[in-house]
């Protein structure tokens, strides 16, 4: 089953492997790090133009590390969740200061960077360096839980999901494999799965068990009545200033997984 499913997924992914500007034949770890920080809680279609603009302004980790926080926030404008921009700025400074300006390759070292959690570290390590580690985000977890375990991800212990993802991993090309599963979860194996166009449908444990739908997702408060509106106003004010410290910009704490 794993070998056949890998072939099916990679064949499905092949025409998509260059559809975003952060994907290339020889991935740049810095670009991978930027893209993964941007993609956290933001749709890929929105990230693509913002990523291109951001990299035009800060083409290297050294450029980002040298930039004022306010400049980074301005370049980030429109993506939301602006704490990620501050984390990315801090991470670039740490990379220059402690790693000679080179993004580290080991997942455990990547996790010492501000805002980098287990998922982001695995994604950067596998995509940027070819480290054979499974990157388990929300989209990938759905695919793994449904296909390998026949359940929704919330119905399986995290340790079981991680074990199934690690066992399924294509160790020859973990970067492409992880990105293929991300795309499959994002485009096909959604909260309400599109089994009719899924390359895994013939052998899917979830489908074989007769499941076809997912409980309705939580509804988010309308934007104008949420704290996001207030945070956005604060960030716009800070970005207009010649400089802004991370203390000014966001409260500290927490990380991006």
Tab-separated table of C-alpha atoms in Angstrom:
chain	number	residue	atom	x	y	z
A	1	UNK	CA	0.000	0.000	0.000
A	2	UNK	CA	2.618	2.685	0.859
A	3	UNK	CA	4.537	2.247	-2.404
A	4	UNK	CA	1.442	2.373	-4.626
A	5	UNK	CA	0.008	5.326	-2.745
A	6	UNK	CA	3.291	7.230	-3.008
A	7	UNK	CA	3.312	6.748	-6.772
A	8	UNK	CA	-0.297	7.913	-7.046
A	9	UNK	CA	0.297	11.036	-4.950
A	10	UNK	CA	3.538	12.029	-6.663
A	11	UNK	CA	1.951	11.544	-10.114
A	12	UNK	CA	-0.936	13.792	-8.997
A	13	UNK	CA	1.523	16.350	-7.622
A	14	UNK	CA	3.873	16.453	-10.620
A	15	UNK	CA	2.004	19.160	-12.607
A	16	UNK	CA	1.676	21.238	-9.427
A	17	UNK	CA	5.283	21.190	-8.257
A	18	UNK	CA	6.090	24.581	-9.806
A	19	UNK	CA	2.778	26.349	-9.242
A	20	UNK	CA	4.050	28.576	-6.399
A	21	UNK	CA	7.042	30.959	-6.486
A	22	UNK	CA	8.725	29.380	-3.456
A	23	UNK	CA	9.063	26.018	-5.200
A	24	UNK	CA	12.125	25.383	-7.333
A	25	UNK	CA	14.306	22.536	-8.551
A	26	UNK	CA	16.951	23.524	-5.979
A	27	UNK	CA	15.104	24.977	-2.987
A	28	UNK	CA	16.699	27.862	-1.084
A	29	UNK	CA	16.240	27.243	2.672
A	30	UNK	CA	15.753	30.968	3.344
A	31	UNK	CA	12.953	31.182	0.782
A	32	UNK	CA	11.412	28.026	2.246
A	33	UNK	CA	11.502	29.556	5.736
A	34	UNK	CA	9.854	32.773	4.523
A	35	UNK	CA	7.149	30.882	2.635
A	36	UNK	CA	6.341	28.587	5.551
A	37	UNK	CA	6.027	31.501	7.976
A	38	UNK	CA	3.717	33.249	5.501
A	39	UNK	CA	1.619	30.159	4.813
A	40	UNK	CA	0.750	29.629	8.456
A	41	UNK	CA	-3.000	30.438	8.659
A	42	UNK	CA	-2.979	32.119	5.225
A	43	UNK	CA	-4.118	30.679	1.890
A	44	UNK	CA	-1.405	29.918	-0.647
A	45	UNK	CA	-3.098	32.043	-3.329
A	46	UNK	CA	-2.806	35.104	-1.070
A	47	UNK	CA	0.750	34.302	-0.076
A	48	UNK	CA	2.145	33.952	-3.620
A	49	UNK	CA	2.174	37.667	-4.611
A	50	UNK	CA	3.152	38.762	-1.087
A	51	UNK	CA	6.061	36.288	-1.093
A	52	UNK	CA	7.378	37.669	-4.389
A	53	UNK	CA	7.210	41.256	-3.111
A	54	UNK	CA	8.821	40.346	0.205
A	55	UNK	CA	11.729	38.515	-1.446
A	56	UNK	CA	12.255	41.406	-3.827
A	57	UNK	CA	12.643	43.673	-0.786
A	58	UNK	CA	14.656	41.187	1.332
A	59	UNK	CA	16.368	38.742	-1.085
A	60	UNK	CA	18.685	37.212	1.535
A	61	UNK	CA	18.549	36.395	5.205
A	62	UNK	CA	21.219	39.042	5.780
A	63	UNK	CA	19.028	41.688	4.118
A	64	UNK	CA	16.126	40.739	6.355
A	65	UNK	CA	18.282	40.685	9.474
A	66	UNK	CA	19.573	44.196	8.739
A	67	UNK	CA	16.130	45.681	8.121
A	68	UNK	CA	14.257	47.789	10.644
A	69	UNK	CA	11.248	46.106	12.167
A	70	UNK	CA	8.926	48.750	10.739
A	71	UNK	CA	10.192	47.996	7.200
A	72	UNK	CA	9.497	44.305	7.688
A	73	UNK	CA	5.984	45.037	8.925
A	74	UNK	CA	5.330	47.261	5.912
A	75	UNK	CA	6.519	44.527	3.551
A	76	UNK	CA	4.274	42.057	5.378
A	77	UNK	CA	1.217	44.319	5.136
A	78	UNK	CA	-1.921	42.553	3.922
A	79	UNK	CA	-1.032	39.053	5.121
A	80	UNK	CA	-2.404	39.446	8.647
A	81	UNK	CA	-1.216	37.633	11.781
A	82	UNK	CA	1.616	40.156	11.939
A	83	UNK	CA	3.329	38.416	14.826
A	84	UNK	CA	4.749	36.103	12.157
A	85	UNK	CA	6.598	39.042	10.565
A	86	UNK	CA	8.214	39.914	13.876
A	87	UNK	CA	9.183	36.285	14.481
A	88	UNK	CA	10.673	36.063	10.989
A	89	UNK	CA	12.689	39.237	11.557
A	90	UNK	CA	13.957	37.887	14.881
A	91	UNK	CA	14.775	34.529	13.300
A	92	UNK	CA	16.831	36.192	10.538
A	93	UNK	CA	18.829	38.141	13.121
A	94	UNK	CA	19.479	34.991	15.113
A	95	UNK	CA	20.554	33.101	11.984
A	96	UNK	CA	23.059	35.832	11.120
A	97	UNK	CA	24.288	36.192	14.705
A	98	UNK	CA	24.563	32.536	15.711
A	99	UNK	CA	24.597	30.483	12.497
A	100	UNK	CA	26.863	32.479	10.216
A	101	UNK	CA	23.973	33.660	8.066
A	102	UNK	CA	22.977	30.119	7.047
A	103	UNK	CA	19.578	28.658	7.858
A	104	UNK	CA	20.225	25.568	10.004
A	105	UNK	CA	19.237	22.194	8.575
A	106	UNK	CA	18.543	20.149	11.713
A	107	UNK	CA	14.887	20.227	12.853
A	108	UNK	CA	15.886	20.505	16.506
A	109	UNK	CA	18.072	23.549	15.734
A	110	UNK	CA	15.387	25.135	13.576
A	111	UNK	CA	13.000	24.875	16.525
A	112	UNK	CA	15.231	27.258	18.484
A	113	UNK	CA	14.378	30.052	16.033
A	114	UNK	CA	11.621	32.462	17.116
A	115	UNK	CA	8.196	31.380	15.904
A	116	UNK	CA	9.357	28.017	14.562
A	117	UNK	CA	7.530	24.982	15.925
A	118	UNK	CA	7.526	21.271	15.039
A	119	UNK	CA	5.695	21.612	11.716
A	120	UNK	CA	7.680	24.586	10.388
A	121	UNK	CA	11.003	23.045	11.401
A	122	UNK	CA	10.109	19.787	9.638
A	123	UNK	CA	8.943	21.629	6.511
A	124	UNK	CA	12.107	23.727	6.239
A	125	UNK	CA	14.375	20.751	6.971
A	126	UNK	CA	12.674	18.455	4.443
A	127	UNK	CA	12.005	20.953	1.648
A	128	UNK	CA	15.107	23.086	2.062
A	129	UNK	CA	17.638	20.357	2.860
A	130	UNK	CA	16.082	16.985	2.024
A	131	UNK	CA	16.061	15.833	5.657
A	132	UNK	CA	13.755	12.776	5.853
A	133	UNK	CA	11.202	14.062	8.351
A	134	UNK	CA	7.415	14.220	8.011
A	135	UNK	CA	5.846	17.702	8.133
A	136	UNK	CA	2.461	17.297	9.784
A	137	UNK	CA	0.275	20.383	9.400
A	138	UNK	CA	-3.533	20.471	9.500
A	139	UNK	CA	-3.860	19.557	5.821
A	140	UNK	CA	-1.395	16.680	5.981
A	141	UNK	CA	-2.946	15.389	9.192
A	142	UNK	CA	-6.322	15.056	7.428
A	143	UNK	CA	-4.804	13.012	4.609
A	144	UNK	CA	-2.799	10.792	6.944
A	145	UNK	CA	-5.669	10.212	9.376
A	146	UNK	CA	-8.233	9.449	6.710
A	147	UNK	CA	-6.146	7.372	4.321
A	148	UNK	CA	-3.888	5.500	6.733
A	149	UNK	CA	-6.088	5.306	9.845
A	150	UNK	CA	-9.621	5.576	8.430
A	151	UNK	CA	-10.656	8.334	10.868
A	152	UNK	CA	-10.758	12.097	11.205
A	153	UNK	CA	-7.526	13.586	12.615
A	154	UNK	CA	-9.267	14.613	15.834
A	155	UNK	CA	-10.224	10.982	16.432
A	156	UNK	CA	-6.633	9.712	16.440
A	157	UNK	CA	-3.979	10.307	19.122
A	158	UNK	CA	-1.272	12.656	17.925
A	159	UNK	CA	1.363	9.983	18.436
A	160	UNK	CA	-0.514	7.670	16.036
A	161	UNK	CA	-0.715	10.393	13.385
A	162	UNK	CA	3.000	11.106	13.706
A	163	UNK	CA	3.875	7.418	13.465
A	164	UNK	CA	1.670	6.911	10.397
A	165	UNK	CA	3.105	10.020	8.700
A	166	UNK	CA	6.681	8.917	9.412
A	167	UNK	CA	6.016	5.398	8.112
A	168	UNK	CA	4.430	6.759	4.924
A	169	UNK	CA	7.190	9.297	4.226
A	170	UNK	CA	9.047	9.096	0.918
A	171	UNK	CA	12.587	9.185	2.286
A	172	UNK	CA	14.107	9.593	-1.180
A	173	UNK	CA	12.424	12.957	-1.754
A	174	UNK	CA	10.817	14.086	1.513
A	175	UNK	CA	10.453	17.696	0.379
A	176	UNK	CA	8.317	16.877	-2.641
A	177	UNK	CA	6.393	14.290	-0.638
A	178	UNK	CA	5.497	16.708	2.147
A	179	UNK	CA	4.461	19.383	-0.331
A	180	UNK	CA	2.362	16.875	-2.275
A	181	UNK	CA	0.451	15.911	0.881
A	182	UNK	CA	-0.002	19.587	1.772
A	183	UNK	CA	-1.498	20.270	-1.648
A	184	UNK	CA	-3.698	17.183	-1.499
A	185	UNK	CA	-5.091	18.182	1.887
A	186	UNK	CA	-5.555	21.786	0.823
A	187	UNK	CA	-7.208	21.099	-2.553
A	188	UNK	CA	-8.861	17.683	-2.306
A	189	UNK	CA	-8.943	16.140	1.168
A	190	UNK	CA	-10.652	19.173	2.657
A	191	UNK	CA	-12.931	19.317	5.683
A	192	UNK	CA	-15.553	18.087	3.221
A	193	UNK	CA	-13.459	15.705	1.094
A	194	UNK	CA	-13.600	15.645	-2.706
A	195	UNK	CA	-13.215	11.882	-2.997
A	196	UNK	CA	-14.271	11.862	-6.658
A	197	UNK	CA	-11.006	13.571	-7.699
A	198	UNK	CA	-8.682	12.076	-5.094
A	199	UNK	CA	-5.824	9.858	-6.340
A	200	UNK	CA	-6.041	7.877	-3.094
A	201	UNK	CA	-9.772	7.161	-3.205
A	202	UNK	CA	-9.559	3.506	-4.353
A	203	UNK	CA	-7.586	2.478	-1.244
A	204	UNK	CA	-8.692	5.115	1.276
A	205	UNK	CA	-9.565	3.700	4.698
A	206	UNK	CA	-11.850	6.634	5.487
A	207	UNK	CA	-13.864	6.163	2.310
A	208	UNK	CA	-13.951	2.391	2.716
A	209	UNK	CA	-15.499	2.870	6.152
A	210	UNK	CA	-18.349	4.822	4.548
A	211	UNK	CA	-17.371	8.251	5.867
A	212	UNK	CA	-17.978	11.175	3.567
A	213	UNK	CA	-18.210	14.353	5.534
A	214	UNK	CA	-16.599	16.309	8.342
A	215	UNK	CA	-18.400	18.242	11.069
A	216	UNK	CA	-18.930	21.901	10.224
A	217	UNK	CA	-15.839	23.971	11.117
A	218	UNK	CA	-16.003	26.588	13.842
A	219	UNK	CA	-17.305	29.878	12.591
A	220	UNK	CA	-14.961	32.807	13.078
A	221	UNK	CA	-16.311	36.075	14.411
A	222	UNK	CA	-16.938	38.657	11.684
A	223	UNK	CA	-13.762	40.651	11.130
A	224	UNK	CA	-15.126	44.118	12.061
A	225	UNK	CA	-16.216	42.846	15.485
A	226	UNK	CA	-13.103	40.897	16.324
A	227	UNK	CA	-9.838	41.904	17.929
A	228	UNK	CA	-8.164	41.418	14.538
A	229	UNK	CA	-9.468	44.826	13.501
A	230	UNK	CA	-7.837	46.457	16.510
A	231	UNK	CA	-4.575	44.574	15.993
A	232	UNK	CA	-4.522	45.605	12.350
A	233	UNK	CA	-4.874	49.251	13.278
A	234	UNK	CA	-2.026	48.965	15.775
A	235	UNK	CA	0.268	47.296	13.234
A	236	UNK	CA	-0.513	49.921	10.580
A	237	UNK	CA	0.438	52.604	13.059
A	238	UNK	CA	3.680	50.860	13.991
A	239	UNK	CA	4.616	50.187	10.369
A	240	UNK	CA	4.374	53.894	9.609
A	241	UNK	CA	7.009	54.691	12.232
A	242	UNK	CA	10.704	54.827	11.299
A	243	UNK	CA	11.468	52.033	13.756
A	244	UNK	CA	9.544	49.638	15.945
A	245	UNK	CA	10.766	47.168	18.504
A	246	UNK	CA	9.341	43.712	18.914
A	247	UNK	CA	8.024	44.856	22.290
A	248	UNK	CA	6.096	47.638	20.538
A	249	UNK	CA	4.858	45.390	17.773
A	250	UNK	CA	3.453	42.309	19.476
A	251	UNK	CA	3.317	40.555	22.806
A	252	UNK	CA	5.895	37.804	23.096
A	253	UNK	CA	5.158	34.150	23.582
A	254	UNK	CA	3.962	31.162	21.607
A	255	UNK	CA	5.295	29.743	18.393
A	256	UNK	CA	4.235	28.785	14.930
A	257	UNK	CA	3.897	25.077	14.477
